Coordinates of C-alpha atoms in Angstrom, one line a residue:
Chain A
M169 CA 50.2 20.8 10.9
S170 CA 49.7 17.3 10.0
C171 CA 48.9 14.1 12.1
K172 CA 52.2 12.3 13.2
L173 CA 50.3 8.9 12.7
E174 CA 49.5 9.6 9.1
D175 CA 48.0 6.3 7.7
R176 CA 47.5 4.9 11.2
R177 CA 45.4 7.7 12.5
P178 CA 42.2 6.9 14.1
D179 CA 39.2 6.0 11.8
W180 CA 37.3 9.4 13.0
K181 CA 34.4 8.5 10.9
S182 CA 33.7 5.1 12.8
Y183 CA 34.4 7.1 16.2
A184 CA 31.7 9.8 15.1
L185 CA 28.9 7.1 14.2
G186 CA 29.6 5.1 17.4
E187 CA 31.0 2.0 15.7
L188 CA 34.6 1.9 17.5
D189 CA 34.9 -0.4 20.5
A190 CA 35.9 0.8 23.8
R191 CA 39.7 0.3 23.5
A192 CA 39.8 1.7 20.0
R193 CA 37.6 4.6 21.4
Q194 CA 39.9 5.4 24.4
E195 CA 43.0 5.3 22.1
A196 CA 41.5 7.7 19.7
E197 CA 40.5 10.1 22.5
S198 CA 44.0 10.2 23.9
H199 CA 45.2 10.7 20.5
V200 CA 43.0 13.8 19.5
A201 CA 43.5 15.5 22.6
A202 CA 47.0 16.3 21.2
C203 CA 46.7 16.4 17.7
A204 CA 45.2 19.3 16.1
D205 CA 44.9 17.9 12.6
C206 CA 42.7 15.1 14.0
Q207 CA 40.8 17.7 16.3
D208 CA 39.7 19.6 13.0
E209 CA 38.8 16.5 11.4
L210 CA 36.5 15.3 14.0
A211 CA 35.1 18.8 14.6
E212 CA 34.2 19.0 10.8
L213 CA 32.3 15.5 11.3
R214 CA 30.6 16.3 14.2
V215 CA 29.3 19.6 12.8
T216 CA 28.3 17.7 9.8
L217 CA 26.3 15.0 11.7
D218 CA 24.8 18.1 13.9
A219 CA 23.4 19.6 10.7
M220 CA 22.2 16.4 9.4
A221 CA 20.2 15.6 13.0
T222 CA 18.3 19.0 11.9
L223 CA 16.3 17.1 9.6
R224 CA 13.0 16.2 11.1
E225 CA 10.9 13.1 10.8
E226 CA 7.7 13.6 9.0
E227 CA 4.4 12.4 10.2
L228 CA 2.7 9.9 7.7
P229 CA 0.0 11.5 5.8
R230 CA -2.3 8.6 6.8
R231 CA -2.1 5.6 8.9
I232 CA -0.9 2.2 7.0
A233 CA -3.7 -0.2 6.4
F234 CA -4.0 -2.5 9.3
V235 CA -4.5 -6.3 9.4
S236 CA -8.1 -5.9 10.1
D237 CA -8.6 -3.8 6.9
K238 CA -9.5 -5.8 3.9
V239 CA -6.1 -5.8 2.2
F240 CA -4.6 -7.8 4.9
E241 CA -7.7 -10.2 5.2
P242 CA -6.5 -13.9 4.7
R243 CA -8.2 -15.6 1.9
W244 CA -10.6 -18.6 2.5
Y245 CA -8.2 -21.2 1.9
E246 CA -5.5 -19.6 4.1
K247 CA -7.8 -19.4 6.9
L248 CA -8.7 -23.1 6.4
T249 CA -5.1 -24.1 6.2
Q250 CA -4.4 -22.0 9.4
A251 CA -7.4 -24.1 11.1
F252 CA -5.6 -27.4 10.3
L253 CA -2.2 -26.5 11.3
R254 CA -3.2 -25.5 14.8
P255 CA -1.5 -27.7 17.5
S256 CA -4.6 -29.2 18.5
F257 CA -5.2 -30.6 15.3
A258 CA -1.8 -31.8 14.8
A259 CA -1.9 -33.5 18.0
A260 CA -5.2 -35.4 17.4
A261 CA -3.8 -36.3 13.9
V262 CA -0.8 -37.9 15.5
I263 CA -2.6 -39.6 18.1
A264 CA -5.1 -40.9 15.4
A265 CA -2.0 -42.3 13.5
A266 CA -0.6 -43.7 16.6
I267 CA -3.8 -45.6 17.3
L268 CA -4.0 -46.9 13.6
V269 CA -0.2 -48.0 13.8
H270 CA -1.1 -49.7 17.2
A271 CA -4.1 -51.4 15.5
F272 CA -2.0 -52.8 12.4
V273 CA 1.2 -53.7 14.2
R274 CA -0.4 -55.5 17.4
P275 CA -0.2 -59.2 16.4
I276 CA -3.8 -60.0 17.4
G277 CA -5.2 -63.3 16.2
A278 CA -1.6 -64.4 15.7
P279 CA -1.4 -68.1 16.7
K280 CA -0.3 -68.5 20.2
N281 CA 2.6 -70.9 18.8
A282 CA 3.6 -69.1 15.9
P283 CA 7.2 -68.2 16.0
S284 CA 8.1 -64.8 17.2
Q285 CA 10.4 -64.4 13.7
A286 CA 7.2 -64.7 11.9
I287 CA 5.6 -61.5 13.8
A288 CA 9.2 -59.6 13.1
Q289 CA 9.0 -60.4 9.5
V290 CA 5.6 -58.3 9.2
D291 CA 5.8 -56.1 6.1
T292 CA 6.2 -52.4 7.9
S293 CA 6.3 -50.8 4.7
A294 CA 3.1 -52.0 3.4
I295 CA 1.7 -51.0 7.1
E296 CA 3.0 -47.7 6.9
A297 CA 1.4 -47.0 3.2
R298 CA -1.8 -48.2 4.7
V299 CA -1.5 -45.9 7.7
T300 CA -0.7 -43.0 5.7
A301 CA -3.5 -44.0 3.1
E302 CA -5.9 -43.9 6.0
V303 CA -4.8 -40.9 7.7
T304 CA -4.6 -39.1 4.4
A305 CA -8.1 -40.2 3.7
R306 CA -9.5 -39.1 7.2
L307 CA -7.9 -35.6 7.0
Q308 CA -9.3 -35.4 3.4
S309 CA -12.6 -36.6 4.6
E310 CA -12.6 -34.0 7.7
M311 CA -11.2 -31.2 5.7
A312 CA -14.2 -31.8 3.0
A313 CA -16.6 -31.9 5.7
A314 CA -15.2 -28.8 7.4
V315 CA -15.6 -27.0 3.9
N316 CA -19.0 -28.4 3.3
T317 CA -20.2 -27.0 6.6
A318 CA -18.7 -23.7 6.2
V319 CA -20.2 -23.4 2.8
T320 CA -23.6 -24.6 3.8
K321 CA -23.6 -22.4 6.6
A322 CA -22.6 -19.5 4.5
V323 CA -25.6 -20.4 2.0
A324 CA -27.8 -20.7 4.8
D325 CA -26.9 -17.2 6.1
T326 CA -27.2 -15.7 2.9
E327 CA -30.5 -17.3 2.0
K328 CA -31.8 -16.1 5.4
R329 CA -30.5 -12.2 4.8
D330 CA -32.1 -12.3 1.4
D331 CA -35.6 -13.9 2.9
Q332 CA -35.6 -11.1 5.4
R333 CA -34.7 -8.3 2.8
T334 CA -37.5 -9.7 0.5
A335 CA -40.0 -9.6 3.2
Q336 CA -38.9 -6.1 4.4
L337 CA -39.2 -4.8 0.5
L338 CA -42.5 -6.9 0.2
S339 CA -43.8 -5.3 3.3
A340 CA -42.7 -2.0 2.5
S341 CA -44.4 -2.0 -1.1
E342 CA -47.3 -3.3 0.2
R343 CA -47.6 -0.2 2.5
R344 CA -47.0 2.2 -0.3
Y345 CA -49.7 0.4 -2.6
S346 CA -52.3 0.5 0.2
D347 CA -51.4 4.3 0.7
A348 CA -51.5 5.2 -3.0
A349 CA -54.8 3.1 -3.3
D350 CA -56.3 4.9 -0.5
F351 CA -55.2 8.2 -1.8
L352 CA -56.9 7.4 -5.3
N353 CA -59.9 6.4 -3.7
K354 CA -60.2 9.8 -1.9
Q355 CA -59.3 11.6 -5.0
V356 CA -61.9 9.5 -7.1
T357 CA -64.6 10.4 -4.3
R358 CA -63.7 14.0 -4.2
I359 CA -64.0 14.5 -8.0
Y360 CA -67.0 12.4 -8.1
A361 CA -68.5 14.3 -5.5
L362 CA -67.5 17.7 -7.4
N363 CA -69.0 16.6 -10.5
T364 CA -72.4 15.4 -8.9
G365 CA -72.4 18.0 -6.3
A366 CA -73.0 15.2 -3.9
G367 CA -72.1 16.4 -0.6
V368 CA -71.2 20.0 -1.6
R369 CA -72.9 22.6 -0.3
Chain B
M71 CA 16.1 -0.2 22.6
I72 CA 16.1 -3.4 24.6
F73 CA 12.6 -3.2 25.6
R74 CA 11.5 -2.6 22.4
E75 CA 13.0 -5.6 20.9
V76 CA 11.4 -7.7 23.8
E77 CA 8.2 -6.1 23.2
D78 CA 8.7 -6.9 19.4
R79 CA 9.5 -10.5 20.1
D80 CA 6.4 -11.0 21.9
L81 CA 4.1 -9.1 19.5
I82 CA 6.0 -11.2 16.8
A83 CA 5.1 -14.2 18.5
K84 CA 1.5 -13.5 18.8
A85 CA 1.1 -12.3 15.3
R86 CA 2.5 -15.6 14.1
Q87 CA -0.3 -17.4 16.3
G88 CA -2.9 -15.3 14.4
D89 CA -3.1 -12.3 16.9
V90 CA -4.3 -9.6 14.6
E91 CA -4.0 -6.9 17.1
A92 CA -0.5 -7.6 17.9
Y93 CA 0.4 -7.1 14.3
N94 CA -1.3 -3.9 14.5
L95 CA 0.5 -2.7 17.4
L96 CA 3.8 -3.7 15.4
V97 CA 2.9 -1.8 12.6
S98 CA 2.1 1.3 14.5
R99 CA 5.4 1.0 16.4
W100 CA 7.5 0.8 13.3
E101 CA 5.4 2.7 10.5
K102 CA 6.8 6.1 10.9
R103 CA 10.5 4.9 10.8
I104 CA 9.6 3.0 7.7
F105 CA 8.0 5.7 6.3
N106 CA 10.6 8.4 6.9
Y107 CA 13.3 6.0 5.5
L108 CA 11.4 5.4 2.4
L109 CA 10.6 9.1 2.0
R110 CA 14.2 10.2 2.1
L111 CA 14.9 7.5 -0.4
V112 CA 12.3 7.6 -3.1
S113 CA 11.9 11.6 -2.2
N114 CA 8.1 11.3 -3.0
R115 CA 5.4 11.2 -0.1
E116 CA 2.6 9.0 -1.9
D117 CA 5.2 6.4 -3.1
A118 CA 6.9 6.6 0.3
L119 CA 3.5 5.5 1.7
D120 CA 2.5 3.2 -0.9
I121 CA 5.8 1.3 -0.5
S122 CA 5.2 1.4 3.2
Q123 CA 2.0 -0.4 3.1
E124 CA 3.5 -3.0 0.7
T125 CA 6.3 -3.6 3.4
F126 CA 3.9 -4.1 6.0
L127 CA 1.7 -6.6 3.8
K128 CA 4.8 -8.5 2.8
A129 CA 5.9 -8.7 6.6
Y130 CA 2.8 -10.1 7.8
Q131 CA 2.5 -12.7 4.6
N132 CA 6.1 -13.6 5.5
L133 CA 6.2 -13.4 9.1
R134 CA 6.6 -17.2 9.7
K135 CA 9.8 -17.1 7.6
L136 CA 11.5 -14.8 9.9
D137 CA 14.1 -17.1 11.7
D138 CA 15.2 -14.8 14.6
P139 CA 12.4 -12.4 16.0
A140 CA 15.2 -10.3 17.5
R141 CA 16.2 -9.5 13.9
F142 CA 13.0 -8.1 12.9
S143 CA 14.1 -4.5 12.6
A144 CA 16.9 -5.3 9.9
W145 CA 14.3 -7.9 8.2
L146 CA 11.6 -5.3 8.0
F147 CA 13.9 -2.6 6.6
R148 CA 15.2 -5.2 4.1
I149 CA 11.8 -5.9 2.8
A150 CA 11.5 -2.0 2.5
H151 CA 14.6 -1.7 0.8
N152 CA 13.6 -4.3 -1.7
E153 CA 10.4 -2.5 -2.3
A154 CA 12.1 0.8 -2.8
F155 CA 14.7 -0.2 -5.1
S156 CA 12.1 -2.4 -7.2
L157 CA 10.3 1.1 -7.6
L158 CA 13.5 3.0 -8.1
R159 CA 14.7 0.8 -11.0
R160 CA 11.4 0.9 -12.6
R161 CA 11.8 4.6 -12.6
K162 CA 15.4 4.8 -13.4
P163 CA 15.3 6.3 -16.9
E164 CA 12.9 9.1 -15.8
S165 CA 15.1 10.1 -12.6
E166 CA 18.4 10.1 -14.6
L167 CA 16.9 12.8 -16.8
S168 CA 16.9 14.8 -13.7
E169 CA 20.2 15.1 -11.8
P170 CA 19.8 16.7 -8.6
R171 CA 22.0 19.9 -7.9
P172 CA 23.1 21.2 -4.7
R173 CA 21.2 24.6 -3.8
D174 CA 23.2 27.5 -2.7
F175 CA 22.8 27.9 0.9
G176 CA 25.6 30.4 1.6
G177 CA 25.5 32.6 4.6
R178 CA 23.9 32.1 8.3
L179 CA 21.2 29.7 8.3
L180 CA 18.0 29.4 10.4
P181 CA 17.3 25.7 11.6
I182 CA 14.4 25.5 8.8
E183 CA 16.9 26.7 6.2
L184 CA 19.8 24.3 7.5
S185 CA 17.1 21.4 7.3
L186 CA 16.3 22.1 3.8
A187 CA 20.3 22.4 2.8
V188 CA 20.4 18.8 4.5
E189 CA 17.6 17.5 2.4
S190 CA 19.0 19.0 -0.6
A191 CA 22.6 17.6 0.1
L192 CA 21.0 14.3 0.6
K193 CA 19.8 14.4 -2.9
V194 CA 23.1 14.9 -4.5
L195 CA 24.1 11.5 -3.2
S196 CA 23.6 8.4 -5.2
E197 CA 20.8 6.1 -4.0
D198 CA 23.2 3.6 -2.5
Q199 CA 25.1 6.6 -0.6
R200 CA 21.7 8.0 0.7
E201 CA 20.5 4.8 2.0
A202 CA 23.6 4.1 3.7
V203 CA 23.4 7.6 5.3
L204 CA 19.7 6.9 6.1
L205 CA 20.2 3.7 7.8
K206 CA 23.2 4.9 9.8
V207 CA 22.5 8.2 10.8
Y208 CA 18.9 8.1 11.1
Q209 CA 17.9 4.7 11.9
G210 CA 20.9 3.9 14.0
F211 CA 21.8 0.7 12.7
K212 CA 25.1 -0.9 13.3
F213 CA 27.4 -1.7 10.3
D214 CA 26.9 -5.4 10.5
E215 CA 22.9 -4.9 10.5
M216 CA 23.4 -2.6 7.5
A217 CA 25.5 -5.2 5.9
E218 CA 22.4 -7.7 6.6
I219 CA 19.8 -5.5 5.3
L220 CA 21.7 -4.2 2.1
E221 CA 23.1 -7.8 1.6
I222 CA 26.5 -6.5 1.0
P223 CA 29.9 -6.7 2.8
V224 CA 30.5 -4.6 5.8
S225 CA 33.6 -3.2 4.1
T226 CA 31.0 -2.1 1.1
V227 CA 28.8 -0.4 3.6
K228 CA 31.6 1.4 5.3
S229 CA 32.9 2.7 1.9
R230 CA 29.5 4.1 0.8
L231 CA 28.8 5.5 4.0
Y232 CA 32.5 7.3 4.3
T233 CA 32.2 8.5 0.6
A234 CA 28.8 9.8 1.6
L235 CA 30.0 11.8 4.5
D236 CA 32.8 13.4 2.6
L237 CA 30.1 14.5 -0.1
L238 CA 27.7 15.6 2.5
K239 CA 30.6 17.4 4.4
A240 CA 31.8 19.1 1.0
T241 CA 28.0 20.0 0.0
L242 CA 27.2 21.4 3.4
A243 CA 30.2 23.1 4.4
P244 CA 29.3 26.4 3.1
A245 CA 26.2 26.4 5.0
V246 CA 27.3 25.1 8.2
F247 CA 31.1 25.9 8.6
R248 CA 32.0 29.1 9.9
K249 CA 35.6 29.0 11.4
G250 CA 34.6 25.2 12.5
G251 CA 31.3 25.7 14.0
L252 CA 27.7 25.7 13.1
A253 CA 26.8 29.2 11.2

């Protein structure tokens, strides 16, 4: 027996995979109740999908390396960029730019009787360029200062660690030298005593 | 699923602000799914693990480029897909030499044997077909999400998946059908 709907039969694969909308689903279910051909097709699909579901998920042989691991560590310039991209820094830059623009655009020193047209004719592009240059220079200077501070601190830390390590090594070798000297002195004294009979009874 | 998306969105927002622990949590939530998807796709545990690692590294590096955090799962699987197919393309000549053949699992099967039969049947599919099955049957993505991950039209997604299901049905039939039921 074949399905009377032929080419218009429900999309059973979409049905079995949960992709039909509510209405199409309802229509398909009404149809399958009375169609042996579609019942067989749907049953085969369900059995296949049930078999597929027996494949179990496997555990990871080892955990994925996390961000705190070396592989995820940002490089020094990424850290620096991130620091400068923080909202607080951006806000400070905007405020600084606003102050500068205000300082340049405000008509300080303009004659009281100067025509208003003269103020309006201020070359804004030149001001913008100067402000941009000033802000850029300040940003670069702050960035350079931050880098210098970081590098100086890193060098100082390294030197301090090196000094401590050197002092430890020196102290240890001095101790070893002193122990060895004591031991040699004792040995020499003992051999001398054996050879001369001093202190031997 | 909705709770998971909400929490993911929160973790993504925190990770974008530099919260390393938030990203660690995201990794731990998704690593098993990504690993299993890749394992079935490349059929090698070490490769699957390496690609999983690479996937999470790239996701971390590009987290700011993720337009819609609600689409994180599809975006993550897209990265995994790209990494896996990059490896498969490099290995193509080698894999073409050994065409997988379906194993004979005739007769009544124990669950473990059925699982092996499924594993074997999946290997009979082409990489594209297998991936469609993995994303739909094992990862539960919708057709439109699969189209986004694979960067192909929904019609192609359906075509690959339907062909794959027909092949799986034919391959598994001797093992699973006994008068229309599980053996």
